[in-house]
GROMACS .gro file of C-alpha atoms in nm:
model
  382
    1MET     CA    1 -23.837  -7.690  -5.597
    2LYS     CA    2 -24.119  -7.785  -5.853
    3LYS     CA    3 -23.813  -7.872  -6.102
    4ILE     CA    4 -23.646  -8.082  -5.840
    5LEU     CA    5 -23.957  -8.286  -5.757
    6LEU     CA    6 -24.037  -8.343  -6.152
    7PHE     CA    7 -23.690  -8.454  -6.194
    8ALA     CA    8 -23.728  -8.706  -5.888
    9VAL     CA    9 -24.057  -8.823  -6.030
   10CYS     CA   10 -23.907  -8.877  -6.361
   11VAL     CA   11 -23.618  -9.087  -6.219
   12LEU     CA   12 -23.852  -9.282  -5.998
   13LEU     CA   13 -24.072  -9.364  -6.324
   14ASN     CA   14 -23.780  -9.462  -6.540
   15TYR     CA   15 -23.639  -9.683  -6.253
   16ALA     CA   16 -24.008  -9.839  -6.220
   17SER     CA   17 -23.998  -9.915  -6.595
   18PHE     CA   18 -23.654 -10.072  -6.602
   19SER     CA   19 -23.623 -10.223  -6.259
   20GLN     CA   20 -23.592 -10.563  -6.412
   21ILE     CA   21 -23.283 -10.487  -6.614
   22ILE     CA   22 -23.017 -10.768  -6.527
   23TYR     CA   23 -22.649 -10.754  -6.615
   24GLU     CA   24 -22.456 -11.069  -6.640
   25GLU     CA   25 -22.131 -11.222  -6.732
   26PHE     CA   26 -22.177 -11.526  -6.977
   27ASN     CA   27 -21.876 -11.744  -6.996
   28SER     CA   28 -21.880 -11.886  -7.357
   29SER     CA   29 -21.668 -12.203  -7.457
   30LYS     CA   30 -21.731 -12.104  -7.836
   31LEU     CA   31 -21.565 -11.774  -7.793
   32GLY     CA   32 -21.322 -11.879  -7.535
   33GLU     CA   33 -21.416 -11.587  -7.298
   34SER     CA   34 -21.688 -11.407  -7.121
   35ARG     CA   35 -21.941 -11.156  -7.281
   36ARG     CA   36 -22.139 -10.920  -7.072
   37LEU     CA   37 -22.514 -10.935  -7.133
   38LYS     CA   38 -22.800 -10.693  -7.044
   39ILE     CA   39 -23.128 -10.854  -7.017
   40GLN     CA   40 -23.473 -10.668  -6.958
   41LEU     CA   41 -23.755 -10.878  -6.826
   42PRO     CA   42 -24.109 -10.773  -6.884
   43ARG     CA   43 -24.307 -10.596  -6.592
   44ASN     CA   44 -24.449 -10.824  -6.356
   45TYR     CA   45 -24.247 -11.110  -6.505
   46ASP     CA   46 -24.213 -11.276  -6.151
   47ALA     CA   47 -24.577 -11.251  -6.070
   48ASN     CA   48 -24.708 -11.398  -6.395
   49ILE     CA   49 -24.555 -11.753  -6.347
   50ASP     CA   50 -24.729 -11.914  -6.636
   51LYS     CA   51 -24.675 -11.669  -6.900
   52LYS     CA   52 -24.397 -11.710  -7.179
   53TYR     CA   53 -24.241 -11.434  -7.358
   54PRO     CA   54 -24.095 -11.403  -7.711
   55ILE     CA   55 -23.714 -11.291  -7.735
   56VAL     CA   56 -23.557 -10.971  -7.879
   57LEU     CA   57 -23.205 -11.024  -7.921
   58VAL     CA   58 -22.990 -10.716  -7.950
   59LEU     CA   59 -22.643 -10.686  -8.116
   60ASP     CA   60 -22.433 -10.386  -8.053
   61ALA     CA   61 -22.620 -10.346  -7.720
   62ASP     CA   62 -22.360 -10.091  -7.605
   63TYR     CA   63 -22.571  -9.830  -7.787
   64LEU     CA   64 -22.893 -10.024  -7.933
   65PHE     CA   65 -23.001 -10.187  -7.618
   66GLU     CA   66 -23.178  -9.904  -7.443
   67PRO     CA   67 -23.359  -9.776  -7.759
   68VAL     CA   68 -23.479 -10.130  -7.823
   69ALA     CA   69 -23.574 -10.208  -7.462
   70GLY     CA   70 -23.771  -9.864  -7.424
   71ASN     CA   71 -23.967  -9.923  -7.725
   72VAL     CA   72 -24.038 -10.287  -7.633
   73ASP     CA   73 -24.143 -10.186  -7.285
   74TYR     CA   74 -24.375  -9.884  -7.431
   75PHE     CA   75 -24.524 -10.091  -7.707
   76SER     CA   76 -24.605 -10.385  -7.482
   77TYR     CA   77 -24.763 -10.136  -7.213
   78TRP     CA   78 -25.020 -10.036  -7.458
   79GLU     CA   79 -25.065 -10.406  -7.602
   80ASP     CA   80 -24.932 -10.318  -7.939
   81MET     CA   81 -24.666 -10.623  -7.899
   82PRO     CA   82 -24.649 -10.890  -7.673
   83GLU     CA   83 -24.444 -10.854  -7.358
   84SER     CA   84 -24.117 -10.965  -7.455
   85ILE     CA   85 -23.750 -11.052  -7.275
   86VAL     CA   86 -23.474 -10.832  -7.460
   87VAL     CA   87 -23.129 -10.987  -7.447
   88GLY     CA   88 -22.852 -10.746  -7.541
   89ILE     CA   89 -22.486 -10.854  -7.621
   90MET     CA   90 -22.234 -10.603  -7.535
   91GLN     CA   91 -21.981 -10.615  -7.808
   92GLY     CA   92 -21.761 -10.279  -7.791
   93ASP     CA   93 -21.468 -10.306  -8.041
   94LYS     CA   94 -21.509 -10.672  -8.058
   95ARG     CA   95 -21.815 -10.612  -8.299
   96TYR     CA   96 -21.586 -10.611  -8.631
   97ASP     CA   97 -21.424 -10.952  -8.533
   98ASP     CA   98 -21.793 -11.081  -8.408
   99CYS     CA   99 -21.897 -11.011  -8.757
  100ALA     CA  100 -21.599 -11.107  -8.968
  101TYR     CA  101 -21.680 -11.292  -9.272
  102ASP     CA  102 -21.455 -11.537  -9.497
  103ASP     CA  103 -21.265 -11.352  -9.785
  104GLU     CA  104 -21.377 -11.634 -10.028
  105THR     CA  105 -21.686 -11.764  -9.910
  106PHE     CA  106 -21.826 -11.429  -9.741
  107MET     CA  107 -21.987 -11.658  -9.487
  108PRO     CA  108 -21.881 -11.608  -9.108
  109GLY     CA  109 -21.506 -11.653  -9.068
  110GLU     CA  110 -21.304 -11.785  -8.799
  111LYS     CA  111 -21.411 -11.542  -8.524
  112GLY     CA  112 -21.742 -11.474  -8.684
  113ALA     CA  113 -21.826 -11.841  -8.714
  114GLN     CA  114 -21.736 -11.883  -8.303
  115PHE     CA  115 -21.956 -11.588  -8.256
  116PHE     CA  116 -22.232 -11.730  -8.486
  117GLU     CA  117 -22.235 -12.052  -8.266
  118PHE     CA  118 -22.217 -11.878  -7.950
  119ILE     CA  119 -22.544 -11.717  -8.027
  120GLY     CA  120 -22.718 -12.013  -8.169
  121MET     CA  121 -22.560 -12.292  -7.943
  122GLU     CA  122 -22.497 -12.125  -7.626
  123LEU     CA  123 -22.678 -11.806  -7.557
  124ILE     CA  124 -23.049 -11.882  -7.695
  125PRO     CA  125 -23.056 -12.229  -7.518
  126TYR     CA  126 -22.927 -12.072  -7.198
  127ILE     CA  127 -23.203 -11.808  -7.216
  128ASP     CA  128 -23.451 -12.041  -7.301
  129LYS     CA  129 -23.370 -12.273  -7.006
  130LYS     CA  130 -23.337 -11.983  -6.751
  131TYR     CA  131 -23.646 -11.790  -6.865
  132ARG     CA  132 -23.996 -11.856  -6.973
  133THR     CA  133 -23.966 -11.792  -7.351
  134ALA     CA  134 -24.200 -11.841  -7.628
  135LYS     CA  135 -24.076 -11.981  -7.980
  136PHE     CA  136 -24.045 -11.643  -8.129
  137ILE     CA  137 -23.715 -11.435  -8.169
  138ILE     CA  138 -23.648 -11.102  -8.339
  139GLY     CA  139 -23.296 -10.996  -8.394
  140VAL     CA  140 -23.186 -10.616  -8.415
  141GLY     CA  141 -22.853 -10.522  -8.563
  142HIS     CA  142 -22.676 -10.215  -8.702
  143ASP     CA  143 -22.458 -10.184  -9.014
  144PHE     CA  144 -22.186 -10.485  -8.940
  145THR     CA  145 -22.438 -10.657  -8.687
  146ALA     CA  146 -22.730 -10.622  -8.919
  147ASN     CA  147 -22.553 -10.799  -9.188
  148PHE     CA  148 -22.448 -11.052  -8.941
  149LEU     CA  149 -22.814 -11.135  -8.855
  150ASN     CA  150 -22.865 -11.231  -9.213
  151TYR     CA  151 -22.663 -11.520  -9.166
  152TYR     CA  152 -22.918 -11.715  -8.949
  153LEU     CA  153 -23.145 -11.713  -9.239
  154PHE     CA  154 -22.914 -11.977  -9.389
  155LYS     CA  155 -22.999 -12.239  -9.098
  156ASP     CA  156 -23.257 -12.451  -9.146
  157PRO     CA  157 -23.473 -12.367  -8.975
  158PRO     CA  158 -23.375 -12.010  -8.932
  159LEU     CA  159 -23.279 -11.913  -8.588
  160LEU     CA  160 -23.473 -11.616  -8.580
  161ASN     CA  161 -23.822 -11.536  -8.695
  162GLY     CA  162 -23.766 -11.158  -8.742
  163TYR     CA  163 -23.487 -10.946  -8.845
  164ILE     CA  164 -23.457 -10.563  -8.809
  165ASN     CA  165 -23.182 -10.461  -9.025
  166LEU     CA  166 -23.075 -10.076  -8.977
  167SER     CA  167 -22.858  -9.962  -9.247
  168PRO     CA  168 -22.680 -10.299  -9.288
  169ASP     CA  169 -22.314 -10.307  -9.435
  170MET     CA  170 -22.372 -10.614  -9.631
  171ALA     CA  171 -22.109 -10.887  -9.719
  172PRO     CA  172 -22.055 -10.960 -10.083
  173MET     CA  173 -22.319 -11.159 -10.250
  174MET     CA  174 -22.544 -11.106  -9.958
  175GLU     CA  175 -22.824 -10.951 -10.166
  176GLU     CA  176 -22.838 -11.221 -10.407
  177ARG     CA  177 -22.812 -11.480 -10.163
  178LEU     CA  178 -23.108 -11.348  -9.966
  179ALA     CA  179 -23.311 -11.318 -10.275
  180GLN     CA  180 -23.247 -11.662 -10.359
  181ARG     CA  181 -23.285 -11.812 -10.002
  182ILE     CA  182 -23.602 -11.649  -9.861
  183PRO     CA  183 -23.849 -11.794 -10.087
  184GLN     CA  184 -23.720 -12.126  -9.982
  185ILE     CA  185 -23.803 -12.072  -9.617
  186PRO     CA  186 -24.145 -12.247  -9.530
  187GLY     CA  187 -24.200 -12.080  -9.202
  188LYS     CA  188 -24.345 -11.737  -9.140
  189LEU     CA  189 -24.053 -11.484  -9.168
  190PHE     CA  190 -24.050 -11.087  -9.095
  191TYR     CA  191 -23.782 -10.860  -9.238
  192TYR     CA  192 -23.736 -10.505  -9.176
  193LEU     CA  193 -23.491 -10.298  -9.365
  194ALA     CA  194 -23.407  -9.926  -9.287
  195THR     CA  195 -23.195  -9.669  -9.441
  196GLY     CA  196 -23.196  -9.273  -9.470
  197THR     CA  197 -23.139  -9.004  -9.719
  198ASP     CA  198 -22.844  -8.894  -9.526
  199ASP     CA  199 -22.709  -9.226  -9.453
  200ILE     CA  200 -22.355  -9.336  -9.571
  201LYS     CA  201 -22.407  -9.310  -9.947
  202GLY     CA  202 -22.271  -9.667 -10.001
  203LEU     CA  203 -22.495  -9.832  -9.749
  204MET     CA  204 -22.792  -9.653  -9.875
  205GLU     CA  205 -22.715  -9.750 -10.218
  206ALA     CA  206 -22.690 -10.120 -10.124
  207ALA     CA  207 -23.023 -10.090  -9.900
  208GLU     CA  208 -23.208  -9.964 -10.208
  209GLY     CA  209 -23.055 -10.226 -10.394
  210LEU     CA  210 -23.148 -10.492 -10.171
  211ASN     CA  211 -23.489 -10.344 -10.139
  212SER     CA  212 -23.556 -10.365 -10.506
  213GLN     CA  213 -23.484 -10.755 -10.500
  214LEU     CA  214 -23.677 -10.843 -10.170
  215SER     CA  215 -23.993 -10.612 -10.260
  216GLY     CA  216 -24.028 -10.858 -10.560
  217LEU     CA  217 -24.019 -11.168 -10.396
  218LYS     CA  218 -24.333 -11.395 -10.405
  219SER     CA  219 -24.389 -11.577 -10.081
  220LYS     CA  220 -24.690 -11.604  -9.866
  221SER     CA  221 -24.488 -11.648  -9.570
  222PHE     CA  222 -24.242 -11.344  -9.618
  223ASN     CA  223 -24.349 -11.026  -9.441
  224TYR     CA  224 -24.118 -10.759  -9.577
  225TYR     CA  225 -24.116 -10.404  -9.473
  226TYR     CA  226 -23.897 -10.096  -9.589
  227ASP     CA  227 -23.828  -9.753  -9.502
  228ASN     CA  228 -23.588  -9.476  -9.631
  229PHE     CA  229 -23.618  -9.194  -9.380
  230GLU     CA  230 -23.594  -8.856  -9.498
  231GLY     CA  231 -23.314  -8.656  -9.335
  232ALA     CA  232 -23.205  -8.957  -9.138
  233THR     CA  233 -22.834  -9.032  -9.094
  234HIS     CA  234 -22.665  -9.353  -9.034
  235TYR     CA  235 -22.704  -9.311  -8.651
  236SER     CA  236 -23.028  -9.125  -8.627
  237LEU     CA  237 -23.207  -9.371  -8.844
  238GLY     CA  238 -23.231  -9.616  -8.566
  239GLY     CA  239 -23.453  -9.384  -8.356
  240ARG     CA  240 -23.712  -9.393  -8.636
  241GLY     CA  241 -23.642  -9.767  -8.754
  242ILE     CA  242 -23.686  -9.938  -8.419
  243PRO     CA  243 -24.036  -9.828  -8.351
  244ASN     CA  244 -24.147  -9.859  -8.705
  245ALA     CA  245 -24.011 -10.219  -8.715
  246LEU     CA  246 -24.185 -10.317  -8.411
  247GLU     CA  247 -24.528 -10.163  -8.499
  248LYS     CA  248 -24.502 -10.331  -8.838
  249ILE     CA  249 -24.388 -10.702  -8.729
  250PHE     CA  250 -24.648 -10.696  -8.455
  251SER     CA  251 -24.944 -10.525  -8.641
  252VAL     CA  252 -25.156 -10.863  -8.632
  253TYR     CA  253 -25.124 -10.852  -8.229
  254ARG     CA  254 -25.254 -10.503  -8.177
  255PRO     CA  255 -25.610 -10.450  -8.036
  256ILE     CA  256 -25.865 -10.413  -8.305
  257SER     CA  257 -25.867 -10.045  -8.429
  258LYS     CA  258 -26.122  -9.816  -8.534
  259LYS     CA  259 -26.019  -9.847  -8.876
  260GLU     CA  260 -26.026 -10.240  -8.866
  261PHE     CA  261 -26.375 -10.192  -8.703
  262SER     CA  262 -26.536  -9.994  -8.978
  263GLU     CA  263 -26.357 -10.135  -9.276
  264VAL     CA  264 -26.334 -10.497  -9.191
  265LEU     CA  265 -26.577 -10.602  -8.917
  266LEU     CA  266 -26.878 -10.395  -9.033
  267LYS     CA  267 -26.832 -10.522  -9.383
  268MET     CA  268 -26.817 -10.872  -9.280
  269ASP     CA  269 -27.099 -11.128  -9.420
  270THR     CA  270 -26.898 -11.430  -9.259
  271PRO     CA  271 -26.913 -11.491  -8.882
  272ILE     CA  272 -26.774 -11.212  -8.687
  273SER     CA  273 -26.702 -11.440  -8.398
  274GLN     CA  274 -26.472 -11.652  -8.628
  275TYR     CA  275 -26.274 -11.357  -8.723
  276LEU     CA  276 -26.218 -11.312  -8.350
  277LEU     CA  277 -26.109 -11.651  -8.288
  278ASP     CA  278 -25.887 -11.658  -8.616
  279LYS     CA  279 -25.703 -11.337  -8.497
  280TYR     CA  280 -25.594 -11.511  -8.163
  281LYS     CA  281 -25.522 -11.819  -8.348
  282VAL     CA  282 -25.284 -11.631  -8.566
  283ILE     CA  283 -25.113 -11.469  -8.254
  284GLU     CA  284 -25.066 -11.790  -8.074
  285ASP     CA  285 -24.916 -11.961  -8.410
  286LEU     CA  286 -24.698 -11.676  -8.493
  287PHE     CA  287 -24.564 -11.571  -8.145
  288GLY     CA  288 -24.605 -11.885  -7.963
  289ILE     CA  289 -24.815 -11.725  -7.696
  290THR     CA  290 -25.164 -11.805  -7.557
  291ASN     CA  291 -25.350 -11.479  -7.419
  292ASN     CA  292 -25.698 -11.422  -7.323
  293ILE     CA  293 -25.901 -11.209  -7.570
  294ARG     CA  294 -25.874 -10.849  -7.464
  295VAL     CA  295 -26.176 -10.680  -7.344
  296ASN     CA  296 -26.137 -10.415  -7.633
  297ASP     CA  297 -26.158 -10.698  -7.896
  298PHE     CA  298 -26.469 -10.857  -7.729
  299ILE     CA  299 -26.644 -10.515  -7.737
  300ALA     CA  300 -26.564 -10.438  -8.086
  301THR     CA  301 -26.643 -10.760  -8.250
  302ALA     CA  302 -26.982 -10.783  -8.029
  303THR     CA  303 -27.065 -10.441  -8.126
  304ALA     CA  304 -27.008 -10.522  -8.484
  305SER     CA  305 -27.237 -10.847  -8.446
  306GLU     CA  306 -27.511 -10.624  -8.321
  307LYS     CA  307 -27.490 -10.375  -8.609
  308ARG     CA  308 -27.469 -10.661  -8.870
  309ASN     CA  309 -27.749 -10.868  -8.686
  310GLN     CA  310 -27.520 -11.156  -8.674
  311TRP     CA  311 -27.676 -11.298  -8.341
  312GLU     CA  312 -27.541 -11.625  -8.356
  313SER     CA  313 -27.177 -11.471  -8.357
  314LEU     CA  314 -27.309 -11.240  -8.058
  315ARG     CA  315 -27.383 -11.549  -7.870
  316GLU     CA  316 -27.055 -11.728  -7.936
  317ILE     CA  317 -26.850 -11.401  -7.846
  318ALA     CA  318 -27.073 -11.373  -7.511
  319THR     CA  319 -27.024 -11.727  -7.426
  320LEU     CA  320 -26.649 -11.684  -7.464
  321ALA     CA  321 -26.625 -11.375  -7.283
  322LYS     CA  322 -26.808 -11.525  -6.979
  323ARG     CA  323 -26.554 -11.808  -6.980
  324GLN     CA  324 -26.248 -11.587  -6.969
  325TYR     CA  325 -26.394 -11.308  -6.773
  326PRO     CA  326 -26.643 -11.482  -6.548
  327ASP     CA  327 -26.633 -11.218  -6.283
  328THR     CA  328 -26.721 -10.938  -6.521
  329VAL     CA  329 -27.054 -10.805  -6.671
  330LEU     CA  330 -26.886 -10.842  -7.002
  331GLY     CA  331 -27.069 -11.173  -7.137
  332ASP     CA  332 -27.377 -11.141  -6.939
  333TYR     CA  333 -27.437 -10.810  -7.123
  334TYR     CA  334 -27.418 -10.949  -7.460
  335LEU     CA  335 -27.571 -11.285  -7.382
  336GLY     CA  336 -27.866 -11.082  -7.270
  337ARG     CA  337 -27.863 -10.870  -7.575
  338TYR     CA  338 -27.859 -11.214  -7.772
  339TYR     CA  339 -28.164 -11.328  -7.610
  340GLU     CA  340 -28.343 -10.989  -7.623
  341GLU     CA  341 -28.284 -10.998  -8.016
  342THR     CA  342 -28.394 -11.374  -8.064
  343GLY     CA  343 -28.713 -11.371  -7.898
  344GLU     CA  344 -28.640 -11.485  -7.534
  345PRO     CA  345 -28.682 -11.151  -7.331
  346LYS     CA  346 -28.745 -11.335  -7.008
  347LYS     CA  347 -28.416 -11.508  -7.024
  348ALA     CA  348 -28.249 -11.172  -7.107
  349MET     CA  349 -28.393 -11.029  -6.783
  350LYS     CA  350 -28.280 -11.284  -6.562
  351ILE     CA  351 -27.925 -11.285  -6.689
  352TYR     CA  352 -27.917 -10.903  -6.659
  353GLN     CA  353 -28.055 -10.931  -6.314
  354GLY     CA  354 -27.808 -11.226  -6.225
  355ALA     CA  355 -27.521 -10.996  -6.304
  356TYR     CA  356 -27.575 -10.707  -6.043
  357ASP     CA  357 -27.273 -10.824  -5.807
  358LYS     CA  358 -27.019 -10.849  -6.097
  359GLU     CA  359 -26.739 -10.619  -6.186
  360GLU     CA  360 -26.846 -10.323  -6.451
  361VAL     CA  361 -26.638 -10.310  -6.778
  362ASP     CA  362 -26.610 -10.004  -6.982
  363PHE     CA  363 -26.949  -9.876  -7.076
  364ILE     CA  364 -27.125 -10.193  -6.952
  365THR     CA  365 -27.230 -10.076  -6.566
  366ILE     CA  366 -27.467 -10.246  -6.337
  367ASP     CA  367 -27.694  -9.986  -6.376
  368LYS     CA  368 -27.702 -10.031  -6.764
  369LEU     CA  369 -27.775 -10.409  -6.706
  370LEU     CA  370 -28.061 -10.328  -6.456
  371ASP     CA  371 -28.221 -10.062  -6.653
  372ARG     CA  372 -28.239 -10.315  -6.950
  373ALA     CA  373 -28.397 -10.575  -6.702
  374ASP     CA  374 -28.653 -10.301  -6.587
  375LYS     CA  375 -28.748 -10.214  -6.937
  376ILE     CA  376 -28.818 -10.576  -7.035
  377LYS     CA  377 -29.021 -10.609  -6.719
  378ASP     CA  378 -29.226 -10.308  -6.808
  379ASP     CA  379 -29.282 -10.414  -7.172
  380PHE     CA  380 -29.366 -10.757  -7.088
  381GLY     CA  381 -29.544 -10.753  -6.763
  382TYR     CA  382 -29.301 -10.988  -6.593
   0.00000   0.00000   0.00000
């Protein structure tokens, strides 16, 4: 009976996580036929009517969609990446025609060119029009479809901002073309390449060759990541590569970690408040989304400001916290700490007392604020 109940709970949890999956038939004039799409919308997409979301485009969605969508849902749940719209194209046995290239130019051939235009001229504009999208797109492909994604790097500007290449089966001259093209791209670019020690030999060797070329490129806007997974086969490497790729591409998006706190914030002589503002400006510029600063990041930077005696930084952080979370004690606590440390205890006491009816945050409780107010009153006789 317990096993049956556990199974039912698992099914319900799975359904709750992926209840926003939509299946659509898309009639393409470029292809002259319809294609089946899988679309996963973020949790609470309908409730967050002002929020915009990056796109994760998945080729070979017949088998890649679920692992990609699951990882996107998981990482975004823990705020390690922004919530995103996952769009998968079902290809089946048409994947070879979709990814076909010309035997002379090694660029998309007749059917490959049609598929190339279908994605860039029909599908992405359709998704942008129907859903609330940010201007950041990542593509995911495997062997033939991974190679195909690279063709979008030769558009000006490239259609995709990020490329997840899982054991690409590259067209002739692709390695050399990529090495020449990528340094010419001015915009920020994320590129992930993965193979495995038990991958198909020719593909593994080609990936190693491409890695040797891309790893030596000099470009401030090119963010490159490579994995060669020990013991991974051509098919199993996807299960390890997809989460690694998402984690690396969205590393700047993650909340401030303990390591970042100790190795960066606690060693800063420049204003810590500016570091916080810069972090979220980078997120906005890169991913096209504007989020409130996380409570975790407010606490981390405020605590570091206290430890570094950066009281003006603390005041800036507290003021921003009061603006973004006015119904909580977050900004009041740190503003009170600022006044305590800059010789205005009476102001601090009034701020602490005035926050008695607000929501508590993390370790910052109402009792903590009132205790600090009482201590100031006792020490100074107010």
